[in-house]
Short mmCIF file of C-alpha atoms in Angstrom, two decimals:
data_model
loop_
_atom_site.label_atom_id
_atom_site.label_comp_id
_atom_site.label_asym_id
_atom_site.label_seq_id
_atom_site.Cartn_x
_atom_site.Cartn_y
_atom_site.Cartn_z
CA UNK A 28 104.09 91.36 75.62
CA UNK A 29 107.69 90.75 75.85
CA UNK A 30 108.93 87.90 77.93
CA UNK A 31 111.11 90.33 80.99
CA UNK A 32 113.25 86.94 81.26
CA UNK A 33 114.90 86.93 77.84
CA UNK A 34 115.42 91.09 77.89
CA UNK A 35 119.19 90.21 78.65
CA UNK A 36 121.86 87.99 78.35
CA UNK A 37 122.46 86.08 81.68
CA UNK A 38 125.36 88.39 83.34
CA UNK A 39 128.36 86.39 84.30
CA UNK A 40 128.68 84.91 88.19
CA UNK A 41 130.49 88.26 89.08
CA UNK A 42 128.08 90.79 88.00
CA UNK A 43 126.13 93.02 90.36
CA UNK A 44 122.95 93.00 91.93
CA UNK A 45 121.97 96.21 89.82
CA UNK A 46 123.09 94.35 86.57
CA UNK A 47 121.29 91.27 87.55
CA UNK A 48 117.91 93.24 88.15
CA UNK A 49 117.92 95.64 85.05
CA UNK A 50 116.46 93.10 82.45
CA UNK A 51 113.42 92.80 85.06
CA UNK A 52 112.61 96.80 85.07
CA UNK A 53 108.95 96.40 84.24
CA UNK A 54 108.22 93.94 86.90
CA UNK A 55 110.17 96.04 89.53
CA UNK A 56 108.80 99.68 88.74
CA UNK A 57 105.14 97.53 88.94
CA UNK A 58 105.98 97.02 92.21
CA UNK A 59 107.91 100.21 93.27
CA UNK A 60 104.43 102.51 91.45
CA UNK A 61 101.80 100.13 93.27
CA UNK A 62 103.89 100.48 96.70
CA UNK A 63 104.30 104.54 96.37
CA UNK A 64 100.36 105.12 95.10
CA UNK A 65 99.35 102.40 98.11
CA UNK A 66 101.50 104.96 100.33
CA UNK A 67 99.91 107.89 99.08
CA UNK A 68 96.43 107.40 99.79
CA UNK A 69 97.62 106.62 103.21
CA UNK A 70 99.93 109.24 104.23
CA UNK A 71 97.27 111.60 102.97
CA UNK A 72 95.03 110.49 105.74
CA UNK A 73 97.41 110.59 108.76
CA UNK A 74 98.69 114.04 107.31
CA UNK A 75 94.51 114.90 107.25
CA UNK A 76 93.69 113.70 110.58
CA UNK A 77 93.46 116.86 112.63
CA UNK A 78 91.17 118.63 109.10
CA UNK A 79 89.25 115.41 109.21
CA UNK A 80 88.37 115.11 112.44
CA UNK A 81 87.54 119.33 112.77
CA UNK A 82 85.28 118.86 109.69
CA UNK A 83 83.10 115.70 111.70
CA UNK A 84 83.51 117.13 115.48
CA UNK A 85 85.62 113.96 116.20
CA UNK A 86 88.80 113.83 118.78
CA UNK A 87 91.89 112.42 117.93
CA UNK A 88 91.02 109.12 119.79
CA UNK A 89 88.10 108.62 117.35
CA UNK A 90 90.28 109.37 114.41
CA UNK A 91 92.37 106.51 115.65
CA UNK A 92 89.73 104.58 115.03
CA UNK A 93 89.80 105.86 111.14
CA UNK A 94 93.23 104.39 111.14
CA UNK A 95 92.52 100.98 112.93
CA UNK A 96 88.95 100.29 110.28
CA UNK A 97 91.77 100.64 107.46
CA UNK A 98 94.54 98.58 109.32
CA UNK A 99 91.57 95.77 109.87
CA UNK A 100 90.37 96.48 106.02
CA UNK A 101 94.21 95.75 105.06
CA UNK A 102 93.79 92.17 107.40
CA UNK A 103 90.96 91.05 105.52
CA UNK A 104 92.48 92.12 102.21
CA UNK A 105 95.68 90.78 102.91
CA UNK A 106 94.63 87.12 103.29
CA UNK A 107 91.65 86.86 100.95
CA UNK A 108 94.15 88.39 97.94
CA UNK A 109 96.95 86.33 98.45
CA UNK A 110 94.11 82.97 98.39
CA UNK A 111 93.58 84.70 95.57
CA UNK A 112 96.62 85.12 94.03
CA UNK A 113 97.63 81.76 94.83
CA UNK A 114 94.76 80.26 92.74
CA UNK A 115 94.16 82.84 89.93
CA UNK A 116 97.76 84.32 89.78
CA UNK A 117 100.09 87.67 91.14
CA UNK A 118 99.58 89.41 88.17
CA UNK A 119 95.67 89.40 88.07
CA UNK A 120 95.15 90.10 92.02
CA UNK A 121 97.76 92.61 91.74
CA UNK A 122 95.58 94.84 89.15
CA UNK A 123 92.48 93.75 90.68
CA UNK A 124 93.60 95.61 94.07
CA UNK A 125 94.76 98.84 92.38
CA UNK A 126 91.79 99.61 90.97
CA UNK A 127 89.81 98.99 94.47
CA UNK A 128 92.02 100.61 97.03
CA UNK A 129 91.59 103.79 93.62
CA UNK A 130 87.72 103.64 94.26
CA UNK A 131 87.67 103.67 97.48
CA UNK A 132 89.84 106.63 98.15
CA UNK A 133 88.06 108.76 95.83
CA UNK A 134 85.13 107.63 98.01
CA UNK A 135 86.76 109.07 100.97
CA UNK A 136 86.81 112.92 99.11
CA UNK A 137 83.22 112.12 99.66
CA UNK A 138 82.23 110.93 102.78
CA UNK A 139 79.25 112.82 104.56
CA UNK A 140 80.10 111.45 107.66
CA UNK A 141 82.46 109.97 110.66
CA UNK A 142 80.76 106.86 110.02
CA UNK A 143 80.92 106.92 106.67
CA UNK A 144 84.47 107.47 106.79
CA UNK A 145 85.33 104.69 108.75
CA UNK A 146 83.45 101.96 106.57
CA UNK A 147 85.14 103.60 103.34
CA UNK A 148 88.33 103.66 105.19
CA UNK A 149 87.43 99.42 105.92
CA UNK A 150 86.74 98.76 102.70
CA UNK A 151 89.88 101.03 100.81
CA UNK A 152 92.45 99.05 103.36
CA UNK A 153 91.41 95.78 101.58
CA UNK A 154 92.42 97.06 98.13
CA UNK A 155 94.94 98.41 99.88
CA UNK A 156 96.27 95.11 101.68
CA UNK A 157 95.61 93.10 98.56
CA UNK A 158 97.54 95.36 95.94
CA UNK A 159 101.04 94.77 98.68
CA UNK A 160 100.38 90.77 98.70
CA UNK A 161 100.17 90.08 94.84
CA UNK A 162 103.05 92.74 94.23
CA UNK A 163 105.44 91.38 96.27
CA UNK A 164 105.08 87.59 95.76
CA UNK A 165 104.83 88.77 91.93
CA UNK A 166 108.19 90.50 92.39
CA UNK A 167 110.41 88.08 94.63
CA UNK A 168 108.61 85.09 91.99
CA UNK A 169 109.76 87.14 88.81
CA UNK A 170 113.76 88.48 89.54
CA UNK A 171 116.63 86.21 90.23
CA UNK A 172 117.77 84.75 93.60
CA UNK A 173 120.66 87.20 93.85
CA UNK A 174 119.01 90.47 92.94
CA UNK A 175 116.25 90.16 95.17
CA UNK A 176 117.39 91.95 97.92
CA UNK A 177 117.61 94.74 95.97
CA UNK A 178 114.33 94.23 94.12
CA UNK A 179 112.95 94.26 97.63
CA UNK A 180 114.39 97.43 98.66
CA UNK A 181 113.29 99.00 95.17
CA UNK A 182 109.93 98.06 95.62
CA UNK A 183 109.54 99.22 99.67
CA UNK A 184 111.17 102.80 99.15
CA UNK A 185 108.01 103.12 97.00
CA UNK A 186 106.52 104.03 100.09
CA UNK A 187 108.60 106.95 100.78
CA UNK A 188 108.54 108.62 97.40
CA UNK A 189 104.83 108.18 98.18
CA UNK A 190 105.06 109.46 101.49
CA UNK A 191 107.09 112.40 99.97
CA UNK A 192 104.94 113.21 97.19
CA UNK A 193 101.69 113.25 99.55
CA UNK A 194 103.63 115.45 101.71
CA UNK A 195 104.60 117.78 99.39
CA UNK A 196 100.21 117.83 97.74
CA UNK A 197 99.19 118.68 101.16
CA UNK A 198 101.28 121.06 101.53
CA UNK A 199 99.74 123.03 98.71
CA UNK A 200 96.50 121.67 98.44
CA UNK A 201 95.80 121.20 102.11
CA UNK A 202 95.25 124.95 102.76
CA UNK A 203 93.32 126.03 99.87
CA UNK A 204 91.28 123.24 98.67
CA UNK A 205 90.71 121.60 101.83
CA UNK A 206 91.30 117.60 103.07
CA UNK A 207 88.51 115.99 100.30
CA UNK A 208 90.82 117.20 97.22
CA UNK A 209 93.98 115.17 98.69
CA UNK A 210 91.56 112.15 98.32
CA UNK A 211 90.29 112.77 94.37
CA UNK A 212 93.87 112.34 93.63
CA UNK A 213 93.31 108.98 94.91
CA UNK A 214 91.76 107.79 91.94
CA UNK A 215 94.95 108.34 89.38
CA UNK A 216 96.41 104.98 90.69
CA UNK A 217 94.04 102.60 88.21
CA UNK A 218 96.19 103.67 85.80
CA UNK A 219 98.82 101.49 87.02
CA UNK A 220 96.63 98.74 85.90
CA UNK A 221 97.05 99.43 82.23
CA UNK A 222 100.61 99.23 82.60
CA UNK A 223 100.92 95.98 84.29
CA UNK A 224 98.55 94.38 81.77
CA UNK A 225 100.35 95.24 78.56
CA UNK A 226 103.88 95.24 80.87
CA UNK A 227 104.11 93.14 83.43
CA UNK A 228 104.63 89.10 82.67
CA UNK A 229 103.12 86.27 84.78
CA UNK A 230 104.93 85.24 87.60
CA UNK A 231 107.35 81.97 86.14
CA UNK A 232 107.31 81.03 89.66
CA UNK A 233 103.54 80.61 90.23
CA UNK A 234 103.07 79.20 86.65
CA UNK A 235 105.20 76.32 86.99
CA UNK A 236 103.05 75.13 90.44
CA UNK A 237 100.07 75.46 88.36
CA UNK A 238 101.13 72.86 85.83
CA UNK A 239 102.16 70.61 88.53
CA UNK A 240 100.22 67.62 89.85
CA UNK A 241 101.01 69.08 93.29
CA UNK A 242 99.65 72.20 93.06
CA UNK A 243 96.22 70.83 91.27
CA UNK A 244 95.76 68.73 93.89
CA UNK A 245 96.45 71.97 96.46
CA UNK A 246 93.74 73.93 94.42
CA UNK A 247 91.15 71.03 94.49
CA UNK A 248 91.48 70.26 98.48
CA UNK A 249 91.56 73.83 99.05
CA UNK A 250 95.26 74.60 99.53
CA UNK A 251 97.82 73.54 102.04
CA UNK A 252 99.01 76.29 103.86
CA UNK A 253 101.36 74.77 106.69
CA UNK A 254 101.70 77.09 110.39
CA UNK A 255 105.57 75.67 110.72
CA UNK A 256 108.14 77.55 113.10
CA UNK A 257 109.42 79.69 109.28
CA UNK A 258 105.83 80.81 108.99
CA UNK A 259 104.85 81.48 112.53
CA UNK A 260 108.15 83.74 112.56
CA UNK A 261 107.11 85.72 109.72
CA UNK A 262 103.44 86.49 110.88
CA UNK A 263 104.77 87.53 114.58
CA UNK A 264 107.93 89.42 113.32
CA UNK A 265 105.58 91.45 110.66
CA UNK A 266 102.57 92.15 113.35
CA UNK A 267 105.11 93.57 115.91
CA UNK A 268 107.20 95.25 113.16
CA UNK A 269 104.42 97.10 112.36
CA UNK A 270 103.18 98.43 115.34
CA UNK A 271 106.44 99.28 116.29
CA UNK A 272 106.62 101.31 112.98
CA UNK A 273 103.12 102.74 113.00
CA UNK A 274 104.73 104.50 116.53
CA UNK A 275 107.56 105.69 114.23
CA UNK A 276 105.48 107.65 112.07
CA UNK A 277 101.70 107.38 112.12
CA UNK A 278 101.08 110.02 114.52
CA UNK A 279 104.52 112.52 113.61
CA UNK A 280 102.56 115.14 111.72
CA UNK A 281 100.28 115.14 114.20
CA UNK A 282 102.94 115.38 117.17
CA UNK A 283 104.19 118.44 115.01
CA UNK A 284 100.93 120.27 114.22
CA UNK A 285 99.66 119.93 117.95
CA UNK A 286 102.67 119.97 120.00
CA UNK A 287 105.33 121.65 118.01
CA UNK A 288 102.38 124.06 117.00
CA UNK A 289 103.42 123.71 113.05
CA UNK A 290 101.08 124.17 110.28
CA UNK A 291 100.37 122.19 107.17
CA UNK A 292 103.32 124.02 104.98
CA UNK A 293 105.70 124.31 108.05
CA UNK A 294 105.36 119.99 108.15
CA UNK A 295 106.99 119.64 104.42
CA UNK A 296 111.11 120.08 105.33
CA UNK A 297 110.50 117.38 108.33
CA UNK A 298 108.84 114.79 106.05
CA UNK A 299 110.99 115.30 103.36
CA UNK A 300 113.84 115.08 105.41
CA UNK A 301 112.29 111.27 106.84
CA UNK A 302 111.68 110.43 103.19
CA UNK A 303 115.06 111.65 101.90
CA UNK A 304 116.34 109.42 104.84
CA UNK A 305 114.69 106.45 104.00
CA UNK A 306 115.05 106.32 100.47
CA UNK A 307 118.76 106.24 100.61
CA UNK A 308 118.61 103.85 103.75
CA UNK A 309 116.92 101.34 101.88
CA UNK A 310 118.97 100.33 99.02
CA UNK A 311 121.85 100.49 101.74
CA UNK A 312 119.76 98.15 104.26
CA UNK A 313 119.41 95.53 101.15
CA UNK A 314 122.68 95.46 100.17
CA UNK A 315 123.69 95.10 103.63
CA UNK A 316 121.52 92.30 103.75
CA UNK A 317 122.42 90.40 100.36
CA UNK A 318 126.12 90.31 102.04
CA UNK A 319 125.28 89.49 105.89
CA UNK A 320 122.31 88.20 106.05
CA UNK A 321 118.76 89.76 106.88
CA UNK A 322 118.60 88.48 110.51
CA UNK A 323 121.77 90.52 111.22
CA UNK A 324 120.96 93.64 109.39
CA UNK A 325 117.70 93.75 111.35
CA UNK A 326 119.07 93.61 114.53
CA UNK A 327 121.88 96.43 113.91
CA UNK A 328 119.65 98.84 112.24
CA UNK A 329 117.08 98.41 115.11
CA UNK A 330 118.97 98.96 117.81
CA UNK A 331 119.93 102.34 115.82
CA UNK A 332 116.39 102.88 116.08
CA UNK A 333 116.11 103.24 119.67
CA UNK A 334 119.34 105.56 119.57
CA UNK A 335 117.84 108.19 117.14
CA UNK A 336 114.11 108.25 118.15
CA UNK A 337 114.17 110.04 121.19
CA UNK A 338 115.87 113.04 119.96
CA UNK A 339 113.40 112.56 117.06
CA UNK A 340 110.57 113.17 118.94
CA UNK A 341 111.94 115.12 121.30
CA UNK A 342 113.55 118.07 118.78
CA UNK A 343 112.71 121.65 119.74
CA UNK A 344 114.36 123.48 116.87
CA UNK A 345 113.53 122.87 113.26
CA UNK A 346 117.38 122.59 112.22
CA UNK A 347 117.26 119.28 114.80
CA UNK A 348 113.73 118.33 113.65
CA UNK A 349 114.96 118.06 110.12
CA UNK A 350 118.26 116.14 110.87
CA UNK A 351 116.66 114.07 113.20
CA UNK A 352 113.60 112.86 110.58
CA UNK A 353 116.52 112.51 108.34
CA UNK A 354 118.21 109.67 110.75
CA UNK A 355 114.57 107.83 111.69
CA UNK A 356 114.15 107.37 108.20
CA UNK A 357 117.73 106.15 107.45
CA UNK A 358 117.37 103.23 110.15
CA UNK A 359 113.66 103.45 111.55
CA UNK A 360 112.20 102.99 108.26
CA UNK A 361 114.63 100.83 106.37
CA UNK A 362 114.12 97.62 107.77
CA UNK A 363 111.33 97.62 105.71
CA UNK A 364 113.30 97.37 102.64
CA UNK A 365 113.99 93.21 103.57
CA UNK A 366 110.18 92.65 103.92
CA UNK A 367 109.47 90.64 100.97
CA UNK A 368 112.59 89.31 100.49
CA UNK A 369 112.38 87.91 104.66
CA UNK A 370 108.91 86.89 104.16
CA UNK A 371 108.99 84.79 100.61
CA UNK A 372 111.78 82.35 102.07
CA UNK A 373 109.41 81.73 104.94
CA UNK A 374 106.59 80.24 103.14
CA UNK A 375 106.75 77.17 99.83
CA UNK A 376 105.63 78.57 96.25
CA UNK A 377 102.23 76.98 96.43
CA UNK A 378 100.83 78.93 99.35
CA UNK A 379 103.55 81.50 99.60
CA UNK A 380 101.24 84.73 98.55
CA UNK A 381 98.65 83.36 101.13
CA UNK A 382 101.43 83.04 103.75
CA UNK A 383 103.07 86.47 102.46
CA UNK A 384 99.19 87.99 102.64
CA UNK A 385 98.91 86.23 106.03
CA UNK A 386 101.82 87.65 107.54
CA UNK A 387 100.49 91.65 106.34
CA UNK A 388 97.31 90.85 108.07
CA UNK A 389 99.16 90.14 111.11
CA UNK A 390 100.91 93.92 110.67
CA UNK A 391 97.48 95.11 109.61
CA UNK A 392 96.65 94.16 113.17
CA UNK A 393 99.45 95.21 114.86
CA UNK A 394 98.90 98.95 113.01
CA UNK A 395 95.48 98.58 114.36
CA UNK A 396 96.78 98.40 118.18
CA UNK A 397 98.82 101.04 117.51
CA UNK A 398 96.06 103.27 116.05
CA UNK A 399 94.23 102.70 119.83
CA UNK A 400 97.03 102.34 122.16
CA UNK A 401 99.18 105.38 121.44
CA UNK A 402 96.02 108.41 121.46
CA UNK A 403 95.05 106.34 124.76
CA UNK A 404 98.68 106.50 125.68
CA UNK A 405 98.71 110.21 124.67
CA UNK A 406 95.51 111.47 126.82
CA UNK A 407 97.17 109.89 129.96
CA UNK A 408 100.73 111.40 129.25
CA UNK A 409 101.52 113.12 125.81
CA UNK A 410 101.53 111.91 122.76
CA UNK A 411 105.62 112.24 122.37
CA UNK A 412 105.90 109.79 125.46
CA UNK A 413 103.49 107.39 123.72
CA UNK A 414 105.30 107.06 120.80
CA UNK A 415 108.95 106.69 123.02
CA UNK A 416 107.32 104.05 125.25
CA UNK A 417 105.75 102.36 122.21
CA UNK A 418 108.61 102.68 119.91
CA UNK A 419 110.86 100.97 122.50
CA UNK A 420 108.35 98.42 123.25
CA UNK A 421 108.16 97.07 119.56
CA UNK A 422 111.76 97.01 119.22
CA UNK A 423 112.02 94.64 122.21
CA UNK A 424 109.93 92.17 120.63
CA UNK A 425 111.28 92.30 117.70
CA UNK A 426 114.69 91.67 118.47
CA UNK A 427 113.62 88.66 120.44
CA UNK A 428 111.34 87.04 117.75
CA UNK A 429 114.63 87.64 115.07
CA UNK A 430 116.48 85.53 117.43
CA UNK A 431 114.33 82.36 116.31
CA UNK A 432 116.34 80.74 113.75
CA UNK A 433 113.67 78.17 111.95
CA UNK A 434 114.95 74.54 110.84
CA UNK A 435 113.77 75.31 107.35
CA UNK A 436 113.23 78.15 105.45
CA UNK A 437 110.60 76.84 102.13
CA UNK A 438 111.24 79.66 100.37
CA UNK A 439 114.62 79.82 100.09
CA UNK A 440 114.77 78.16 96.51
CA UNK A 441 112.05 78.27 94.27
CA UNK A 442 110.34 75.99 91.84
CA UNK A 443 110.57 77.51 88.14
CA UNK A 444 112.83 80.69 89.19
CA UNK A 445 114.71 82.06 86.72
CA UNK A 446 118.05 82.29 86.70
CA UNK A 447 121.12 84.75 85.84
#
């Protein structure tokens, strides 16, 4: 396997991000493929949700609850993984969850029941929270200092393409082959894992710890994760993030089929438009933030958040539905694309998977609330005023917790990076 780090000659102190990045391709597209097959399996069950819950005689409150058992699944993936990847390596834990959160949605294209579904649903959101923790310490460890805003923004537009892609299979499989068949494709992602074990390299990052006397002494006392104001930041700004993003989108094709009266084909220009939106708001939003700073970024692109959703929601006409998904996804969903770049200065090398896996559990949970809050929300209002009130809600919070500036970021340089 060739060594990514010696692909290239280092690029002089004026060269771009994009130059900086290309000799680490393999490492990057790991990351970009694991995020867009995690965000397939996903999207196809909230674009399912009203098929799923027709074929078990379930209301859309108990299909919520589908959505939480996977958002609690991701929790407990989330923080066992990155223990894991923190002792055994990225690279490992990283393959190790693909080929889990695979099995377990082909198990969904199977489940005989509502119950069943839920504890498949548990058990495919820890693949599914452990394939995110490895890749992204893997990737932030593995690419220069400079380039990693980008690298970030790469990897998280994964989701869209996935988001895109899953739109685009129910809309042709949805009506003739029913919900279970969007599931079977499920399985295709374990072939991701034969890539990154003849592709990917070891992150440099996490194999310099583990020579260290440091680190050995970590592994034998059992690690030594530290709650400072950095990490406390990161698990409360990704919990509320992600409840405030689960309102964004979770429940949009369902707003459309059962309030806009849309069927499965009629959803496809909408979430391609979202997708579209965020995939070129995302590379923008990181290079934005490699120049001013991810604090700032986050702040201006949420508060053009709160400008766009209403009308997003709101849209009667399919012209304004289309231009609006276009603009949610442009700002809404590309914060997302400074993630794992925020998170890995927020935690030290040692422990930072753990702290990165921490912090996902934390959105796991706050994906969770949102899976109960906004159907209960919905049966006492509508579900379009749920999402508005919940939506603005999360952004509050947000915005305050970004105001914390923490005495010390750990992250910010690490031990064994490699350099331009």
């Amino acid at each position: 396997m060739q060594d990514e780090t010696r692909q290239a000659p280092p690029p002089g102190p004026q060269a771009s991000s994009l130059t900086i990045l290309l000799p680490y391709w393999r490492v990057t597209l790991a990351a970009f493929l694991g995020w867009f097959l995690d965000a397939f399996d996903q999207v196809a069950l909230l674009l399912c949700l009203p098929d799923m819950g027709h074929s078990f005689g379930v209301d859309l409150e108990a299909m919520g609850v589908v959505v939480t058992a996977q958002s609690i699944g991701r929790a407990f993936g989330n923080t066992g993984w990155g223990w894991l990847a923190d002792r055994y390596g990225r690279r490992l834990t990283f393959m190790l969850g693909i080929i889990w959160f695979a099995a377990f949605s082909g198990a969904t294209a199977v489940a005989w029941s509502y119950v069943m579904l839920v504890v498949i649903q548990f058990l495919f959101g820890i693949g599914f929270g452990g394939e995110w923790t490895a890749s992204a310490a893997l990737l932030m460890e593995s690419v220069p200092a400079r380039a990693r805003s980008l690298a970030s923004a790469l990897m998280m537009s994964g989701y869209e393409v996935g988001f895109f892609v899953a739109a685009g299979a129910q809309a042709i499989i949805l009506p003739h082959y029913g919900w279970r068949a969007m599931f079977l494709l499920g399985i295709l992602p374990a072939i991701l894992a034969i890539f990154i074990r003849i592709g990917v390299p070891e992150s440099p990052v996490w194999l310099k710890m583990r020579r260290s006397p440091e680190a050995r002494m970590a592994r034998v006392s059992g690690g030594m994760f530290r709650l400072d104001g950095a990490a406390i930041q990161a698990i409360a700004f990704m919990a509320v993030l992600q409840f405030q993003n689960a309102a964004l989108y979770a429940f949009y094709p369902t707003l459309l089929r059962t309030e806009h009266h849309l069927t499965p084909g009629q959803l496809f220009p909408m979430i391609a438009a979202y997708c579209v939106g965020s995939l070129m708001g995302k590379p923008i939003c990181g290079a934005l933030a490699a120049r001013f700073g991810d604090r700032r970024v986050l702040l201006g692109y949420l508060v053009l958040t709160l400008v766009v959703f209403v009308p997003f929601v709101r849209a009667a006409s399919p012209m304004l539905m289309v231009v609006t998904a276009f603009a949610v996804g442009g700002v809404g969903a590309a914060v997302w694309a400074v993630v794992p770049h925020f998170l890995s200065q927020r935690f030290p090398s040692a422990t930072r998977s753990f702290g990165m896996g921490t912090s996902y559990a934390a959105a796991a949970g706050g994906q969770a609330l949102s899976g109960l809050v906004i159907p209960w929300l919905a049966l006492r209002l509508d579900l379009g005023t749920a999402m508005i009130a919940s939506v603005f809600a999360g952004t509050a919070v947000v915005a305050a917790i970004l105001l914390y500036r923490p005495s010390t970021l750990p992250g910010l340089h690490m031990e064994g990076e490699v350099t331009e």
